Coordinates of C-alpha atoms in Angstrom, one line a residue:
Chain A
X1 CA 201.2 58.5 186.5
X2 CA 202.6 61.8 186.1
X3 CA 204.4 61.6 182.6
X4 CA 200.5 60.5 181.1
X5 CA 199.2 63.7 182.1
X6 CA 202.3 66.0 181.4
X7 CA 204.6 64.6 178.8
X8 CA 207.4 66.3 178.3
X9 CA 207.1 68.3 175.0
X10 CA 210.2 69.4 173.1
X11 CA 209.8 72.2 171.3
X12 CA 206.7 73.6 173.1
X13 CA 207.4 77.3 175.1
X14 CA 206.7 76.2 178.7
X15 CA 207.5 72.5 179.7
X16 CA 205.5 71.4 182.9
X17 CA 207.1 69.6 185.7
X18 CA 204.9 67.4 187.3
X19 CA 205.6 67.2 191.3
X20 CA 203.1 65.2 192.9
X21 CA 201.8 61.4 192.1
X22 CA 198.3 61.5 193.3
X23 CA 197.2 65.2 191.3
X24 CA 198.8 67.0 189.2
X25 CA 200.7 70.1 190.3
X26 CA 204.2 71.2 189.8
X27 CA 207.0 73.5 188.6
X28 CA 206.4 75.4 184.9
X29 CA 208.9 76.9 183.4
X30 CA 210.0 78.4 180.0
X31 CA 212.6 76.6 177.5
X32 CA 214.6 78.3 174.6
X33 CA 216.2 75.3 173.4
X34 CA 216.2 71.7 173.7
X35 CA 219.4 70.3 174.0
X36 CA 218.8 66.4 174.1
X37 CA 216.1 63.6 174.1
X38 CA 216.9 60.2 174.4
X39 CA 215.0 56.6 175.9
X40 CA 217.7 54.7 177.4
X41 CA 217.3 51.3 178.3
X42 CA 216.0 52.9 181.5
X43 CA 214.6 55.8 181.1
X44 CA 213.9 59.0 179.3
X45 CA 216.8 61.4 179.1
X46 CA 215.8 65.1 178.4
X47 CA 218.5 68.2 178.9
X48 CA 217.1 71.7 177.8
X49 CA 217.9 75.2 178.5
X50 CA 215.3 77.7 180.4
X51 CA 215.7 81.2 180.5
X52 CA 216.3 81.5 184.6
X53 CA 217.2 78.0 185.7
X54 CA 220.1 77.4 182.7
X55 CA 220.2 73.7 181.4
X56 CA 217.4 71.7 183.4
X57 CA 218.5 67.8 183.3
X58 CA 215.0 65.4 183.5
X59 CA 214.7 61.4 184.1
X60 CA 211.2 60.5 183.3
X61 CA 209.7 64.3 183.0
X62 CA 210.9 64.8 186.4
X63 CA 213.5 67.0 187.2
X64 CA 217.2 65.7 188.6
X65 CA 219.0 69.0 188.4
X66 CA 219.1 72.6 187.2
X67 CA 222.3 75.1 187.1
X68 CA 220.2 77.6 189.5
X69 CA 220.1 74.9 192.5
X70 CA 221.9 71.6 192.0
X71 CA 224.6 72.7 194.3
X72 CA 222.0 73.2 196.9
X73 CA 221.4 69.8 196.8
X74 CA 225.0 68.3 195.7
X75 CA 226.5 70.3 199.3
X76 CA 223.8 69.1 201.1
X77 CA 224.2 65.6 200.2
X78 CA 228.0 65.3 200.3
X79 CA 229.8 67.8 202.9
X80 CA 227.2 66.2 205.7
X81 CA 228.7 62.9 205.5
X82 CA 232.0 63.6 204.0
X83 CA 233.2 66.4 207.0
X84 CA 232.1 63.9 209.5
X85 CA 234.4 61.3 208.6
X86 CA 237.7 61.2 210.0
X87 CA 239.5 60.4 207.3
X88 CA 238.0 59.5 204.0
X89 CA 239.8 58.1 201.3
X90 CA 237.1 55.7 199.6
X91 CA 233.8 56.5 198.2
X92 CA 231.4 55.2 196.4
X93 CA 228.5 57.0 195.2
X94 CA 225.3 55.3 193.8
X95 CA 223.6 56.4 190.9
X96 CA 224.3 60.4 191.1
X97 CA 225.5 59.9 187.0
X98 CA 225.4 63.7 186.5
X99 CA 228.8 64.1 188.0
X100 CA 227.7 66.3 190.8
X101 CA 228.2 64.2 194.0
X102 CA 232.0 63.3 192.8
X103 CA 232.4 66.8 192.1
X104 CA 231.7 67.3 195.5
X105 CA 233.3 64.6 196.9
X106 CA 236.7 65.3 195.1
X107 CA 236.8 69.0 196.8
X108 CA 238.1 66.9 200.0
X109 CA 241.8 66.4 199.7
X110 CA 241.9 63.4 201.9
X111 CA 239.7 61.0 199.1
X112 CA 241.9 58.9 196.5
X113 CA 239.0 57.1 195.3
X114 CA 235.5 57.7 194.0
X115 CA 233.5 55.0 192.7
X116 CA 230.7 55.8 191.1
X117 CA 227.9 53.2 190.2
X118 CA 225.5 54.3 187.8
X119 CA 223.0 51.8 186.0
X120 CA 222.6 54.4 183.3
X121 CA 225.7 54.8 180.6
X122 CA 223.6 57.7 178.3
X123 CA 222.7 59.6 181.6
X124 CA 226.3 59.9 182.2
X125 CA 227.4 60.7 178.7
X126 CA 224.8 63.3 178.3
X127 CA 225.8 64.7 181.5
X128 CA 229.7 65.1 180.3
X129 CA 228.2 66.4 176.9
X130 CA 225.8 68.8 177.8
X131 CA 226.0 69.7 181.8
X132 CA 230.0 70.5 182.1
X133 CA 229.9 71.8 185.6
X134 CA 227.7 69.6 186.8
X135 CA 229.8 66.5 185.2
X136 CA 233.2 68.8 185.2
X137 CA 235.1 66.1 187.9
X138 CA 233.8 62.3 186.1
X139 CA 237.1 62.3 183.8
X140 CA 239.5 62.9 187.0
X141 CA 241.7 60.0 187.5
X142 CA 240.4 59.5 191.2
X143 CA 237.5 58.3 189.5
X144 CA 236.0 55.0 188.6
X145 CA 232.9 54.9 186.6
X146 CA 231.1 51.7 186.6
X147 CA 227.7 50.9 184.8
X148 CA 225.6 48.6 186.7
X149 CA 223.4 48.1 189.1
X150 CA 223.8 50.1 192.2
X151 CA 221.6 47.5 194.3
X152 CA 223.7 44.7 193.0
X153 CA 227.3 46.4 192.5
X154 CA 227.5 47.3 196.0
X155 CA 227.0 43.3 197.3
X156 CA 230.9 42.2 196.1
X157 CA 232.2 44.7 198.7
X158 CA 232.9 44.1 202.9
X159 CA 234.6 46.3 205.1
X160 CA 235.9 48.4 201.9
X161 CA 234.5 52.0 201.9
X162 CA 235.1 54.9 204.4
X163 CA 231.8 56.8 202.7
X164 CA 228.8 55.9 200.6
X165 CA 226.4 58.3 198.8
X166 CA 223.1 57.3 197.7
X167 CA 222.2 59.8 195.1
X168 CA 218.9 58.5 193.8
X169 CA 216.3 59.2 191.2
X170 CA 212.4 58.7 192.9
X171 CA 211.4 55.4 194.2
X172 CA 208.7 55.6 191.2
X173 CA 210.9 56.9 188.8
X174 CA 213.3 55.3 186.1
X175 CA 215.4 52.3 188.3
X176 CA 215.0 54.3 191.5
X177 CA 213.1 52.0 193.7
X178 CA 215.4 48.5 193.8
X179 CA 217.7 51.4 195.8
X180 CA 215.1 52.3 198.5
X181 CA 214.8 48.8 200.7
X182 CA 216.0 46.9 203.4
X183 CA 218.4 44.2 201.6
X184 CA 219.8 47.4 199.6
X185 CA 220.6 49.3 202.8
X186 CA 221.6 46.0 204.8
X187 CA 224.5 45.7 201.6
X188 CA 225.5 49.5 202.0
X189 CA 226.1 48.8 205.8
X190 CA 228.4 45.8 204.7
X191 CA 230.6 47.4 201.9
X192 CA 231.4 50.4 204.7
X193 CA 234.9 49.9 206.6
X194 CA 233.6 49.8 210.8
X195 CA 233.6 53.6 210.9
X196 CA 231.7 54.1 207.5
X197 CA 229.2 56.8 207.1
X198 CA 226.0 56.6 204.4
X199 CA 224.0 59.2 203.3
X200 CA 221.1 58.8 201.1
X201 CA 218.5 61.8 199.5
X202 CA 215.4 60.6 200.6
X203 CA 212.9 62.8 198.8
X204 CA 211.1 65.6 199.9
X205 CA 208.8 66.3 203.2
X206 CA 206.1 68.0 201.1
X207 CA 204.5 65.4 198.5
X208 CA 204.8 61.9 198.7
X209 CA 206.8 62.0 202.1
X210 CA 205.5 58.4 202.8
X211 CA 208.7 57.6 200.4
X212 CA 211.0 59.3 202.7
X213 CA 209.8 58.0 205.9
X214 CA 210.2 54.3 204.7
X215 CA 213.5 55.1 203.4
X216 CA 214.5 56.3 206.9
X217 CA 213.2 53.5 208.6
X218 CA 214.5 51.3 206.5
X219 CA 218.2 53.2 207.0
X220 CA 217.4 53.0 210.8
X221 CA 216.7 49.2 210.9
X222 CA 220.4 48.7 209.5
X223 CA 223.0 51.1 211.7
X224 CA 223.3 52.2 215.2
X225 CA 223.2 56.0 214.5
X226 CA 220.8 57.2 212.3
X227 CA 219.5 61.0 211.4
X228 CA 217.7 62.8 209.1
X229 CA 218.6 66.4 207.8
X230 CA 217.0 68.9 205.8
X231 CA 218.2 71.4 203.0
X232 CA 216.1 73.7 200.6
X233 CA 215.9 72.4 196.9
X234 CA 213.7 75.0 194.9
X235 CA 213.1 73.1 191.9
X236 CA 212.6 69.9 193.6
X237 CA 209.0 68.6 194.9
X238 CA 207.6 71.4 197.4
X239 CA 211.5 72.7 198.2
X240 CA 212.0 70.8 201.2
X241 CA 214.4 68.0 200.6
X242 CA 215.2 65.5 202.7
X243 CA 218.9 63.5 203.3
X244 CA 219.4 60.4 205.9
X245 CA 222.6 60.1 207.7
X246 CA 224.0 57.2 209.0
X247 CA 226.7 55.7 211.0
X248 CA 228.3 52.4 211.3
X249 CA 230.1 53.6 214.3
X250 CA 227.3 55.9 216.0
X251 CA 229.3 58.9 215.4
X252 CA 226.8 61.7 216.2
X253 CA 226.3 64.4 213.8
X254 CA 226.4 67.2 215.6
X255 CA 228.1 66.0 219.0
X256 CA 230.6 64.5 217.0
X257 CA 231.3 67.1 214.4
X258 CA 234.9 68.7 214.2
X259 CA 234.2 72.2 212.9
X260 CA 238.0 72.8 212.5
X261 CA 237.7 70.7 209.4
X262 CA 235.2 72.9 207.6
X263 CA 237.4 76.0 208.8
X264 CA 240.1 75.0 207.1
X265 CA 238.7 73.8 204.1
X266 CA 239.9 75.2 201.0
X267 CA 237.2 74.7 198.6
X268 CA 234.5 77.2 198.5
X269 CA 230.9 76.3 199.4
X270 CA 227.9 77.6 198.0
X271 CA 225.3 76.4 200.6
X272 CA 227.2 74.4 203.3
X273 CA 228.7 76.1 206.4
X274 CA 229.3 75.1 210.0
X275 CA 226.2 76.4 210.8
X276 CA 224.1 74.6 208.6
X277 CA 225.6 71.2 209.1
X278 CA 224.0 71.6 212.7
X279 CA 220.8 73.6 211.7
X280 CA 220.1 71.0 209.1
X281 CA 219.5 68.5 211.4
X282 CA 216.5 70.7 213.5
X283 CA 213.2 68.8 212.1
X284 CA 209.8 70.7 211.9
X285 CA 207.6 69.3 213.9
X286 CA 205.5 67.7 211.2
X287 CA 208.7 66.0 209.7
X288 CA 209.3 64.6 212.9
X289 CA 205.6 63.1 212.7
X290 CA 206.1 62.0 209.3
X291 CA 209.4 59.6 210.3
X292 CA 208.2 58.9 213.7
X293 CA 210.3 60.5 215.4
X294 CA 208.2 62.9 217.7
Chain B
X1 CA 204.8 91.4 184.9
X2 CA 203.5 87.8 185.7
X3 CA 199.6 88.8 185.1
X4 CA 200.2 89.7 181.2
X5 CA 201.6 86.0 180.6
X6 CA 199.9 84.2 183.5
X7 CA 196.5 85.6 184.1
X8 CA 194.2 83.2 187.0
X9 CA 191.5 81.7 184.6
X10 CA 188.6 81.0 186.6
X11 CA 187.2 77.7 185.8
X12 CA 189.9 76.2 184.0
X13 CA 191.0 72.9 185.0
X14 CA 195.0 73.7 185.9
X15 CA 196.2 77.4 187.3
X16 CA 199.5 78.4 186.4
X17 CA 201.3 81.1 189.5
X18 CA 204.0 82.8 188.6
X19 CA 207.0 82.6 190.7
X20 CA 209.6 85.0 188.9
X21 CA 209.3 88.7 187.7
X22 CA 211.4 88.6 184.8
X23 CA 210.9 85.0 183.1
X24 CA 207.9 82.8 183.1
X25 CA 208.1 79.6 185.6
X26 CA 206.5 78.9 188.4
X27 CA 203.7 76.6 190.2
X28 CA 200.8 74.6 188.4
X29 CA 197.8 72.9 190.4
X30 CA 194.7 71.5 189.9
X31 CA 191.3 73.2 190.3
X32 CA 188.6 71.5 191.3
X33 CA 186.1 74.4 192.5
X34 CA 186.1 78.0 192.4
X35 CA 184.9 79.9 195.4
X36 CA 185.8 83.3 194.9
X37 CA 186.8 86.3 192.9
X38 CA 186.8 89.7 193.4
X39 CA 188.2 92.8 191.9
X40 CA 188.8 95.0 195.8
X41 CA 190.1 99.1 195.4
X42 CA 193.6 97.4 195.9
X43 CA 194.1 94.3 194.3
X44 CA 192.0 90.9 192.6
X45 CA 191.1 88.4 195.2
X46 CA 190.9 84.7 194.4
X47 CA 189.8 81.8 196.4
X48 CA 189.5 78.1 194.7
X49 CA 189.6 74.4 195.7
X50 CA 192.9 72.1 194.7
X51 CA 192.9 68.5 195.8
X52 CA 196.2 68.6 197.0
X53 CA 196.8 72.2 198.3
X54 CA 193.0 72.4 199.5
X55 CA 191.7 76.2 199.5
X56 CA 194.1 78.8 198.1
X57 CA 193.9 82.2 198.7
X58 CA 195.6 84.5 195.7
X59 CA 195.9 88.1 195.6
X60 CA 197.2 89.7 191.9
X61 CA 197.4 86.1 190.3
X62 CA 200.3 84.8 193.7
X63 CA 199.3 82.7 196.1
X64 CA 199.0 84.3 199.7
X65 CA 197.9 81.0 201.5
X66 CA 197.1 77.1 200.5
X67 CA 195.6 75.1 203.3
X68 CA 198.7 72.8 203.5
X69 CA 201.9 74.5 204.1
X70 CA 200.1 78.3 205.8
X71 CA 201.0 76.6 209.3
X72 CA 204.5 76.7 207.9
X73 CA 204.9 80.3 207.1
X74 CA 202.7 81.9 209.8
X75 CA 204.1 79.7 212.8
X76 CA 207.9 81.1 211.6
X77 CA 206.8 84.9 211.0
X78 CA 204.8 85.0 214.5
X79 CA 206.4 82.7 217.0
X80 CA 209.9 83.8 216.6
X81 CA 209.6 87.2 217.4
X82 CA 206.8 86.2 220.2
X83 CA 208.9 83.7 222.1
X84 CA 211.8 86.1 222.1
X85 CA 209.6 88.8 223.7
X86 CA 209.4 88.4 227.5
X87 CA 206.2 88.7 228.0
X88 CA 204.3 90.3 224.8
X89 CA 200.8 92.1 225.8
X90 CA 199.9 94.6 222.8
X91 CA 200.6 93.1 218.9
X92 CA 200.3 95.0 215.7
X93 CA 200.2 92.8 212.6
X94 CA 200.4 94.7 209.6
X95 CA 199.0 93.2 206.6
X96 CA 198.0 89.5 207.3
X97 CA 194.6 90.2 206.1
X98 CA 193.9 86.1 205.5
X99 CA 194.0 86.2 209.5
X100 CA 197.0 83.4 210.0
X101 CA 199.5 85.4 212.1
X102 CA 196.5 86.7 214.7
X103 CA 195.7 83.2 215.1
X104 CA 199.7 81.9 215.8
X105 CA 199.4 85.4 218.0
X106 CA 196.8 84.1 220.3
X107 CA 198.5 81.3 221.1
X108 CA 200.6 82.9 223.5
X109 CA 198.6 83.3 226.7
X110 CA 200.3 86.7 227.7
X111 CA 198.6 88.3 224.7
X112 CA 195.8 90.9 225.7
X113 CA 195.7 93.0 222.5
X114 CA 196.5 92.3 218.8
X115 CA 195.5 95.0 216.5
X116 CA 195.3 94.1 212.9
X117 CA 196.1 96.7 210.3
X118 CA 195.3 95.3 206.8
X119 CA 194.6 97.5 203.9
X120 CA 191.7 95.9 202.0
X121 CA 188.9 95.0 204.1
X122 CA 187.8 92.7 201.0
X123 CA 190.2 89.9 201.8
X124 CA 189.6 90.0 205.5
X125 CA 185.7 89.2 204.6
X126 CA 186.6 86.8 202.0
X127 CA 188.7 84.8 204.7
X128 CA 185.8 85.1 207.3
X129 CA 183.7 83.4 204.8
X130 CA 185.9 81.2 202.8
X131 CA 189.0 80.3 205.1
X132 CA 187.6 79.3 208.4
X133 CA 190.9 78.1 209.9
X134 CA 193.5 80.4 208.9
X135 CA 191.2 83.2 209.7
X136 CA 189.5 81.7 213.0
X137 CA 190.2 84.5 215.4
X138 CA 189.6 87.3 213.9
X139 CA 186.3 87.3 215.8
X140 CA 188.2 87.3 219.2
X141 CA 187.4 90.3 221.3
X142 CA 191.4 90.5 221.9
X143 CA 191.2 91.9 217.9
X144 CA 191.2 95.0 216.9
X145 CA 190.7 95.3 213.1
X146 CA 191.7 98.4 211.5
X147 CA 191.5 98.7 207.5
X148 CA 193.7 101.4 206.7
X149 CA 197.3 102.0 205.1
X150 CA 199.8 100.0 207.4
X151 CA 202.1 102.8 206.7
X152 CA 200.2 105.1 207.8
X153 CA 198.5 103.6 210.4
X154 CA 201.7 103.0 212.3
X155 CA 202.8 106.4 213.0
X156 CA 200.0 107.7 215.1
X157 CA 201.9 105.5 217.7
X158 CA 204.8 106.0 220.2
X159 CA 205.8 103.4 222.2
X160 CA 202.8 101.4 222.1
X161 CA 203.7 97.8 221.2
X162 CA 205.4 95.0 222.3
X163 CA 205.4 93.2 218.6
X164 CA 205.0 94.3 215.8
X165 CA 204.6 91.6 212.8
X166 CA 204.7 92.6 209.1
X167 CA 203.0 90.3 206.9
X168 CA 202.7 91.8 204.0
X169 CA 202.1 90.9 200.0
X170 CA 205.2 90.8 197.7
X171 CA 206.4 94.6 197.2
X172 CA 205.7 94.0 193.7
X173 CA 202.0 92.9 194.6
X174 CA 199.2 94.7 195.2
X175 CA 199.8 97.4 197.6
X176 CA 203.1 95.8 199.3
X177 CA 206.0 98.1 198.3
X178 CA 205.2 100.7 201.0
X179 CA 205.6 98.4 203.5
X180 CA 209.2 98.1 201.8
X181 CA 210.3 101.7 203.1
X182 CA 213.2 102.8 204.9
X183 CA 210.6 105.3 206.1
X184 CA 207.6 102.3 207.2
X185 CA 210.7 100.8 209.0
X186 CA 211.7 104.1 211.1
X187 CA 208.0 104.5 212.2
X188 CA 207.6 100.9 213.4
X189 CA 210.6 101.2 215.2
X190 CA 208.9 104.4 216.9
X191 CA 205.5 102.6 217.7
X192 CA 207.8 99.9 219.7
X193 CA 208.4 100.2 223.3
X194 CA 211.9 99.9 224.3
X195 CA 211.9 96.0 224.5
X196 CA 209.9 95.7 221.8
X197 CA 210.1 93.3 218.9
X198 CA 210.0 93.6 215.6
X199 CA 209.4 90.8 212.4
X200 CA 208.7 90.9 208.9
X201 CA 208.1 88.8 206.1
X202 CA 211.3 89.4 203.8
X203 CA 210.6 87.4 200.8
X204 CA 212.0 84.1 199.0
X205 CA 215.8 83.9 198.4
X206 CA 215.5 82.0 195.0
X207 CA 213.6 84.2 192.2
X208 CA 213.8 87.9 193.3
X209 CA 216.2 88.0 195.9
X210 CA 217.0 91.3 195.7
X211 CA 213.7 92.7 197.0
X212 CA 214.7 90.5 200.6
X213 CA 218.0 91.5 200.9
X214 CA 216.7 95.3 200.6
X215 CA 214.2 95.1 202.9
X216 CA 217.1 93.1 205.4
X217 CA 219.4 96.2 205.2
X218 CA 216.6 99.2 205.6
X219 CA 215.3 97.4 208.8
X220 CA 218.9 96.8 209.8
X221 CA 219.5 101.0 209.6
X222 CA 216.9 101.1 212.1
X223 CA 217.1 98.6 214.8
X224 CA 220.3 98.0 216.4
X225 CA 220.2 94.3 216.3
X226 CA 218.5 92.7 213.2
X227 CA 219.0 88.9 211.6
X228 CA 217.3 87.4 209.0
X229 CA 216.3 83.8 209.3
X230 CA 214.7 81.2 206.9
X231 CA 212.1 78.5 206.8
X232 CA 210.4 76.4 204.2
X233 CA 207.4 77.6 202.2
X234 CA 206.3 74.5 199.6
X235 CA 204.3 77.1 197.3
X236 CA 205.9 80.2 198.0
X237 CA 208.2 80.7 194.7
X238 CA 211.2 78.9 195.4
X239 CA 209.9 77.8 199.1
X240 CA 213.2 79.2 200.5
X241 CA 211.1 82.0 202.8
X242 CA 212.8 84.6 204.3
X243 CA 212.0 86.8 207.7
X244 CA 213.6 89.1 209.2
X245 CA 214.0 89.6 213.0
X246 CA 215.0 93.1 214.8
X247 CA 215.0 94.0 218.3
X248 CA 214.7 97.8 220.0
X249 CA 216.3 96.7 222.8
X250 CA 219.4 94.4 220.9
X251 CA 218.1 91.0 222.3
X252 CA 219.7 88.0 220.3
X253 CA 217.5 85.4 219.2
X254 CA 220.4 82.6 220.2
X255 CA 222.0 83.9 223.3
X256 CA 219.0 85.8 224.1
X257 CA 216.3 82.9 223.7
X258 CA 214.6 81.6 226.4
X259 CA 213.6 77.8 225.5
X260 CA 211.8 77.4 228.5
X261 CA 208.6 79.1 227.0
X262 CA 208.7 77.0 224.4
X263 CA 209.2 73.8 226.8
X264 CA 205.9 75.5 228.8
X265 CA 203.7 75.8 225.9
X266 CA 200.2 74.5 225.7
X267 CA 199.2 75.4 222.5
X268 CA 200.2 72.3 219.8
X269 CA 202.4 73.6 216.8
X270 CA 203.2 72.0 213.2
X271 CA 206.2 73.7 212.6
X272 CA 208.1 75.9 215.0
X273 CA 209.9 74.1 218.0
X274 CA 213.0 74.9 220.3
X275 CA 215.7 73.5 217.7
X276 CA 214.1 75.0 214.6
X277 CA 214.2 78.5 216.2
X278 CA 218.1 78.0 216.5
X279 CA 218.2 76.6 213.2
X280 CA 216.3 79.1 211.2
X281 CA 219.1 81.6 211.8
X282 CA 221.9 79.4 210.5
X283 CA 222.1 80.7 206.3
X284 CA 223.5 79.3 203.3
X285 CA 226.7 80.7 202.2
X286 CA 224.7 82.1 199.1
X287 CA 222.2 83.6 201.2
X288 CA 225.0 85.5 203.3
X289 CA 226.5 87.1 200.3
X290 CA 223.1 88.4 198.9
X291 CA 222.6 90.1 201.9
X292 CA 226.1 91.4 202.2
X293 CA 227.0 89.0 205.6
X294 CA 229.5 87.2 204.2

């Protein structure tokens, strides 16, 4: 397991990020000062600050965001589903308990309100401590913050949501994996109002892509139109990170995207443009292989 | 500099590659064998075994190749430029001693000449002998090598080639920055004939963007159509890869591209397709602004 061979170490110079299950290998990088440790009920909480990538936020030793690149990811994950929805006015994000995905979210003036289900309480309280940008949206009053069980929470709901984010850790690490199968995805599908849109990260493309392919499959096996996109993530696993879009309606991606919305959006973007949404969505050939979808 | 902090330590059991100039960070792997080391008139060559990344190929302490993710960077800096060409005879690669980008060359069936200019004869031997793939056609009587100055080398011509590829080491890296000129631009764009295609390697866009965007706007002053485009690179610091693209004769690579060589190709490829080609132009917002296309 990766945290046996490279436990986070507060207090030491460099802290060592392991990226890869099988060997290790990963990102290194240099701390000034540690911020906050904690075990939660679920998992290890660490927030420190490095010289280059500003506070680094870790579940587990591995690394969930980092002030140099979490937008990267955040853009990616959100503006995809959320500029292909007509109209949405209800979200719910699971997990995500920095605060970046509702920040995201919330820059569309058409969403009243964001749910956002994270099993974690201290996650989320750290976050609003020590990553203000990151967390800067959680106390706006289109939010709802509920602490439980994404897999379960989202089982009460039919036909209520217009978009749901899944914005997991790993399948291996911390409570990750109960929001990675079939039933999970099958419940998502259900809480969605009949033109609902999900979007899920499903890891990266470079280590450990098995993960991703069986999260895309198991997407697939639930909605009518189902795609996967890719974005850069540099402090992620190998950089290539991977997102699964899906629609209860089959609205296409890029045959039904309205670029008119993005042009007139008022919020500015630090990675998403019209011309990403679409590019995102050309695989590599060797992604293609990996999901089965050459 | 990164070889002060984060010198290669043959025979220890983790490696430690620095990714950024001006703080430590970077990649860690595993070494399970060390094959090579050398100290050539340019630069230290090193060539060692990692159970995940299989054999990587260093030069100054940064990684120039690892067996899983070379196909990644080679098929984007040759295949662009080649399948925008209309029917590419004569190549020059600059630099690409590891032998990668002669191998994507020879793909393309129209090919009758490649010559290979790379500085340091030392890592062209040391690939013959310890990285059979990436440098498997370096023995094909199409190849010239040459081991002289790239900078140099180029201005004897006039006219002369249909491609010209610049794969060179980090301008910060053994003897990379004069294939950073204003000046090694100029005299490339002389050795082209009129339809002739130019493509470079223009660094990562995460740590040390600045050295891209530079080389983006001297190559722009000298060609008069010139885009940069993007593609992942797993242990390339920051894996957000940059190339840039110019044409003599101001061919787009959208409007300009001709799919149906693509569609017609016999040779199999990991990466590159017809929809990545398209894609790989499309930049982030954030990559825009650092090269001044906002």
């Amino acid at each position: 397991m990766p945290m046996e061979e490279m436990e986070l170490k507060p207090g030491r110079h460099m802290l060592y990020m392991e990226w890869y299950s099988r060997d290790p290998g990963g990102l290194f990088m240099k701390v000034n000062r540690w911020l906050y440790s904690a075990q939660s009920p679920y998992q290890r909480i660490d927030i420190f600050e490095s010289p280059f990538y500003g506070r680094v936020f870790a579940l587990d030793g591995i690394t969930m965001t980092t002030e140099i690149d979490e937008f990267m990811y955040h853009e990616m994950l959100v503006h995809v589903p959320m500029f292909m929805h007509p109209n949405p006015k209800k979200v719910l994000v699971i997990g995500g308990g920095d605060g970046g995905s509702v920040r995201e979210v919330l820059k569309h003036p058409s969403v009243e309100k964001v749910v956002m289900c994270e099993i974690d309480e201290m996650v989320v309280r750290a976050a609003m401590e020590y990553l203000p940008y990151t967390a800067s949206k959680l106390n706006d009053p289109r939010v709802e913050l509920v602490f439980e069980d994404g897999a379960k929470f989202v089982r009460q709901f039919k036909n209520e949501f217009d978009v749901i984010i899944i914005d997991s850790t790993d399948p291996t690490a911390g409570q990750g994996g109960h929001l990675f199968t079939l039933e999970f995805y099958k419940a998502c599908n259900e809480a969605l109002k009949e033109d609902g849109i999900l979007c899920a990260q499903t890891e990266g493309m470079t280590y450990d892509w098995e993960w991703g392919s069986t999260a895309y499959k198991r997407i697939k096996a639930n909605f009518p139109l189902v795609k996967m996109y890719l974005g850069f993530m540099p402090t992620y696993p190998g950089g290539i990170w991977s997102y699964t879009y899906a629609s209860k309606a089959g609205l296409d991606p890029i045959k039904d995207y309205n670029p008119e919305k993005v042009r007139n959006f008022k919020e500015p973007l630090r990675y998403y443009n019209e011309e990403i949404h679409k590019a995102a969505f050309a695989l590599p050939n060797f992604v293609k292989k990996y999901i089965g979808e050459e």
